[in-house]
Amino acid sequence: MNLQVVQLLQLCLNGIAIGAIYALVALGLVMIYKATETVNFAHGDILMAAAFVGWALISVAALPFWLAALVTIIASAGLAYFLESQVMRVIVGQPQFAGAMLTLALAFMIRGAVSMAFGPTSRTFETPWSGHTVHIGPLVIATLNIVILVAAIGITAALYFFLRRTKLGVSIQAASQNQLAAYLCGIPVKRLNSMVWAIAGSMAAVGGLLLAPIALVDIGLWFVVLKALAALVLGGFGSIPGAIVGGLLIGIVEQLAGVYLPDGFKDVMAYLVLIAVLVLWPRGILGEAHGRRV
Amino acid sequence: MRFPYDTTYRDPQKLLRYPVDWLLYGLLTAVLMAAPWFLPRYYVGEITFIFIMCVASLGLMVVTGFTGQVSLGHAAFVAIGAYTHALLMTAGVPFLVSIVLAGAFTGAVGLLVGLPAIRVSGLHLAMVTLAFSVIVEQIVGRWKSVTGGFTGIPVPPPNIFGFDLGAQKPFYYLCLAVLVTVLGALINLLRGHAGRAFIGVRDSEAAALSLGVWIAGYKVLAFTMSAGITGIAGALFAHHLQFVTPEGFSLLLSLELVMMVMIGGLGSLRGAILGAVFISLLPTAISATKPFLPARISGQFGLEIFVFGLVLALFILFEPTGLNGRWIKLKALFSAFPLYRRDMLRRGKTYMRSERYR
């Protein structure tokens, strides 16, 4: 194979790995959006907090990786459950904007609390896969990237199974399609909404634990929520498969922009895509047709 | 209680209707005019900064509070106004022309950003503006030949007809004058035809459309005006900083502006001013309380952002109408003094309302 093609493939693979994380975050966002009609701007900060907790458990408390990951995921799910059941529920019935602003406020609080607890320095932690690579033909792939991809596919598959095949999952779908009807059928809508937040929170924790070894454990990790929003918009707002497709595409586009476009485009590519899609093609790739209720 | 008793058709149109308004606003004017002469230098600078933030907050209030278009990226307009003004001033354009041009140019950019507002609304527009803000921040940081990159560019002192306004006291009065002008213009605009159209678009697009309001036009007009006013605030901000660098216009400034209008109370100009004063004073208040906090907390750098989040959350949860709503309630309590009932100010219960497409 010639060098150009190899480079392109290599970039796409890296992009898919990063994109898988964006997709995980976007999945959490879209689940929360479908259940409670709020765009959770605090999602990135939950992810960031999880990365810091993971770092503390692995590097300071010296727990084994898997145990630390489990504790982090449970803690993050608990935090998200608490936020929905104790804070977000208070403003149910107020305009959508109030909900978005409240999540922004929560994001500030989490960010402030994390930076008060851990300080502004960035750090890194060891995973079982750090530093290993796999060679496939001329391609070199970090094992971590494969793990990320496998984890993302696994979580998506588990989520699909959960939402389609289990009673709880079907109730969640029912509640997010029509809350009142679901409530009248005896579905505990309030508890389910909190549970959706908890599931999304645990997915954010996985994202944080996987992203931290690539980026750094840093306050700036919350920025991933903006990339995930771009992914959501590209895939079609409110569509679960769209979130995955959009996440992967944004990851790939970013990597390609980093190499083939002038310096600086890598950082803003996701936002350019967001604006372009919203202006030119608001439905996105897999979005539902829009109809406005009067 | 006060019962309006009008004797001419002009009476209800007066900005200051009652003698007590004349007294209170006159007092406020007198205090503000006299302030630089007896306050310490540091506080004069702080108040000047608050004036500038008030102008920016008023700009955002037009689009978010009155037209219902959420913008999470107004720091971008502050930045564009500041850089345009700095570059024009450096090129030798007189101050008054330069500040108007800076406002006009920012308004033109706002027009470009506002055009999507016709197609996308609500949270989608919030995302477009958020993305726009991040992009502008990057452009300003990277376009070294024009903006000087992260080293920034110096801003020449303001100067009108040979009078140097760069010193602290003249600049204070300059900012006050701009604030009063913008406020007066907005009061008159918003109680006129355009303002009613804005509010109509905010409350129900369908109803506004059926009354013959050109929705797309008014949305874009609101966005353009808002950007222009914010650009003027940016021009003043450039003088306040004296040296514009990209750090001053980060996402945090956008969010602070949104907090100003949220905490002040959406849909009221008084709210925009109260919110701007409150949010601008908050960092000072936080650093003033630091000596009383345990060193473990006060020494950390996340305290400020934590308190910002806390204040915003508390306002959204317990006082969604903001400082302006609290002010109106207090006034109602006092004016009805012995006659209020216990549940007079109790909030009604709200239920889930779907804004989903069906």
GROMACS .gro file of N, CA and C in nm, chain B residues 32-33 36 44 47-52 55 85 89 94-100 155-161 163-183 232-240:
model
  171
  326LEU      N    1  -2.424   5.873   4.132
  326LEU     CA    2  -2.333   5.822   4.030
  326LEU      C    3  -2.243   5.933   3.977
  327MET      N    4  -2.299   6.056   3.964
  327MET     CA    5  -2.216   6.166   3.915
  327MET      C    6  -2.109   6.203   4.016
  330PRO      N    7  -1.708   5.934   4.154
  330PRO     CA    8  -1.562   5.931   4.132
  330PRO      C    9  -1.487   6.031   4.218
  338VAL      N   10  -1.364   5.317   4.168
  338VAL     CA   11  -1.406   5.386   4.046
  338VAL      C   12  -1.385   5.295   3.926
  341ILE      N   13  -1.653   5.025   3.926
  341ILE     CA   14  -1.785   5.072   3.883
  341ILE      C   15  -1.785   5.093   3.732
  342THR      N   16  -1.674   5.145   3.677
  342THR     CA   17  -1.665   5.160   3.532
  342THR      C   18  -1.683   5.025   3.465
  343PHE      N   19  -1.616   4.923   3.520
  343PHE     CA   20  -1.630   4.788   3.465
  343PHE      C   21  -1.776   4.742   3.472
  344ILE      N   22  -1.842   4.773   3.584
  344ILE     CA   23  -1.983   4.733   3.598
  344ILE      C   24  -2.068   4.801   3.491
  345PHE      N   25  -2.041   4.931   3.464
  345PHE     CA   26  -2.116   5.000   3.358
  345PHE      C   27  -2.101   4.926   3.225
  346ILE      N   28  -1.976   4.887   3.194
  346ILE     CA   29  -1.951   4.820   3.067
  346ILE      C   30  -2.029   4.689   3.062
  349VAL      N   31  -2.390   4.740   2.987
  349VAL     CA   32  -2.420   4.760   2.845
  349VAL      C   33  -2.426   4.625   2.774
  379HIS      N   34  -1.256   4.787   1.744
  379HIS     CA   35  -1.232   4.921   1.796
  379HIS      C   36  -1.082   4.945   1.815
  383MET      N   37  -0.885   5.232   1.617
  383MET     CA   38  -0.820   5.338   1.693
  383MET      C   39  -0.672   5.344   1.658
  388PRO      N   40  -1.097   5.856   1.457
  388PRO     CA   41  -1.139   5.923   1.581
  388PRO      C   42  -1.227   5.833   1.667
  389PHE      N   43  -1.225   5.858   1.798
  389PHE     CA   44  -1.293   5.769   1.892
  389PHE      C   45  -1.440   5.750   1.859
  390LEU      N   46  -1.513   5.861   1.841
  390LEU     CA   47  -1.658   5.848   1.823
  390LEU      C   48  -1.693   5.768   1.699
  391VAL      N   49  -1.621   5.796   1.588
  391VAL     CA   50  -1.644   5.721   1.464
  391VAL      C   51  -1.611   5.575   1.486
  392SER      N   52  -1.499   5.552   1.554
  392SER     CA   53  -1.450   5.416   1.572
  392SER      C   54  -1.548   5.332   1.654
  393ILE      N   55  -1.602   5.391   1.762
  393ILE     CA   56  -1.690   5.310   1.847
  393ILE      C   57  -1.820   5.279   1.773
  394VAL      N   58  -1.867   5.375   1.691
  394VAL     CA   59  -1.988   5.349   1.614
  394VAL      C   60  -1.962   5.241   1.509
  449VAL      N   61  -0.440   4.930   2.318
  449VAL     CA   62  -0.550   5.015   2.273
  449VAL      C   63  -0.514   5.159   2.307
  450PRO      N   64  -0.515   5.248   2.205
  450PRO     CA   65  -0.487   5.389   2.234
  450PRO      C   66  -0.596   5.447   2.324
  451PRO      N   67  -0.565   5.546   2.409
  451PRO     CA   68  -0.666   5.602   2.498
  451PRO      C   69  -0.773   5.676   2.419
  452PRO      N   70  -0.898   5.677   2.467
  452PRO     CA   71  -1.006   5.746   2.397
  452PRO      C   72  -0.984   5.896   2.399
  453ASN      N   73  -1.037   5.962   2.298
  453ASN     CA   74  -1.006   6.103   2.279
  453ASN      C   75  -1.117   6.163   2.194
  454ILE      N   76  -1.191   6.260   2.251
  454ILE     CA   77  -1.299   6.324   2.175
  454ILE      C   78  -1.266   6.470   2.154
  455PHE      N   79  -1.254   6.514   2.029
  455PHE     CA   80  -1.224   6.654   1.994
  455PHE      C   81  -1.107   6.708   2.074
  457PHE      N   82  -1.003   6.622   2.365
  457PHE     CA   83  -1.003   6.597   2.509
  457PHE      C   84  -0.965   6.453   2.535
  458ASP      N   85  -0.866   6.433   2.619
  458ASP     CA   86  -0.822   6.296   2.648
  458ASP      C   87  -0.915   6.237   2.753
  459LEU      N   88  -0.981   6.124   2.719
  459LEU     CA   89  -1.073   6.061   2.812
  459LEU      C   90  -1.013   5.935   2.873
  460GLY      N   91  -0.882   5.919   2.857
  460GLY     CA   92  -0.820   5.794   2.902
  460GLY      C   93  -0.805   5.786   3.052
  461ALA      N   94  -0.804   5.901   3.120
  461ALA     CA   95  -0.786   5.898   3.265
  461ALA      C   96  -0.910   5.837   3.330
  462GLN      N   97  -0.897   5.807   3.458
  462GLN     CA   98  -1.002   5.728   3.520
  462GLN      C   99  -1.137   5.800   3.526
  463LYS      N  100  -1.136   5.926   3.574
  463LYS     CA  101  -1.265   5.994   3.592
  463LYS      C  102  -1.335   6.020   3.460
  464PRO      N  103  -1.267   6.077   3.359
  464PRO     CA  104  -1.337   6.098   3.231
  464PRO      C  105  -1.390   5.968   3.172
  465PHE      N  106  -1.313   5.860   3.185
  465PHE     CA  107  -1.357   5.733   3.128
  465PHE      C  108  -1.481   5.682   3.201
  466TYR      N  109  -1.485   5.705   3.332
  466TYR     CA  110  -1.603   5.670   3.411
  466TYR      C  111  -1.726   5.739   3.355
  467TYR      N  112  -1.714   5.871   3.332
  467TYR     CA  113  -1.830   5.945   3.281
  467TYR      C  114  -1.865   5.901   3.139
  468LEU      N  115  -1.761   5.867   3.060
  468LEU     CA  116  -1.787   5.820   2.924
  468LEU      C  117  -1.872   5.693   2.927
  469CYS      N  118  -1.830   5.598   3.013
  469CYS     CA  119  -1.904   5.472   3.020
  469CYS      C  120  -2.045   5.495   3.072
  470LEU      N  121  -2.057   5.583   3.170
  470LEU     CA  122  -2.190   5.614   3.224
  470LEU      C  123  -2.278   5.672   3.114
  471ALA      N  124  -2.219   5.763   3.033
  471ALA     CA  125  -2.297   5.825   2.926
  471ALA      C  126  -2.343   5.721   2.825
  472VAL      N  127  -2.252   5.631   2.788
  472VAL     CA  128  -2.290   5.527   2.691
  472VAL      C  129  -2.401   5.441   2.749
  473LEU      N  130  -2.386   5.403   2.877
  473LEU     CA  131  -2.486   5.318   2.941
  473LEU      C  132  -2.622   5.386   2.940
  474VAL      N  133  -2.625   5.515   2.978
  474VAL     CA  134  -2.753   5.585   2.984
  474VAL      C  135  -2.814   5.596   2.845
  475THR      N  136  -2.729   5.625   2.745
  475THR     CA  137  -2.779   5.635   2.608
  475THR      C  138  -2.841   5.504   2.563
  476VAL      N  139  -2.766   5.394   2.583
  476VAL     CA  140  -2.815   5.264   2.539
  476VAL      C  141  -2.944   5.228   2.612
  477LEU      N  142  -2.944   5.253   2.743
  477LEU     CA  143  -3.062   5.219   2.823
  477LEU      C  144  -3.183   5.298   2.775
  526ILE      N  145  -2.046   4.753   2.114
  526ILE     CA  146  -2.010   4.882   2.176
  526ILE      C  147  -1.954   4.858   2.316
  527ALA      N  148  -2.019   4.767   2.389
  527ALA     CA  149  -1.966   4.731   2.521
  527ALA      C  150  -1.823   4.679   2.508
  528GLY      N  151  -1.801   4.598   2.401
  528GLY     CA  152  -1.668   4.544   2.379
  528GLY      C  153  -1.566   4.654   2.355
  529ALA      N  154  -1.608   4.757   2.277
  529ALA     CA  155  -1.517   4.869   2.250
  529ALA      C  156  -1.476   4.938   2.380
  530LEU      N  157  -1.574   4.961   2.468
  530LEU     CA  158  -1.541   5.023   2.597
  530LEU      C  159  -1.453   4.930   2.680
  531PHE      N  160  -1.485   4.799   2.671
  531PHE     CA  161  -1.408   4.700   2.746
  531PHE      C  162  -1.262   4.703   2.704
  532ALA      N  163  -1.240   4.724   2.571
  532ALA     CA  164  -1.103   4.730   2.522
  532ALA      C  165  -1.027   4.844   2.591
  533HIS      N  166  -1.094   4.961   2.606
  533HIS     CA  167  -1.029   5.073   2.676
  533HIS      C  168  -1.006   5.040   2.822
  534HIS      N  169  -1.103   4.969   2.880
  534HIS     CA  170  -1.089   4.933   3.022
  534HIS      C  171  -0.968   4.842   3.042
   0.00000   0.00000   0.00000
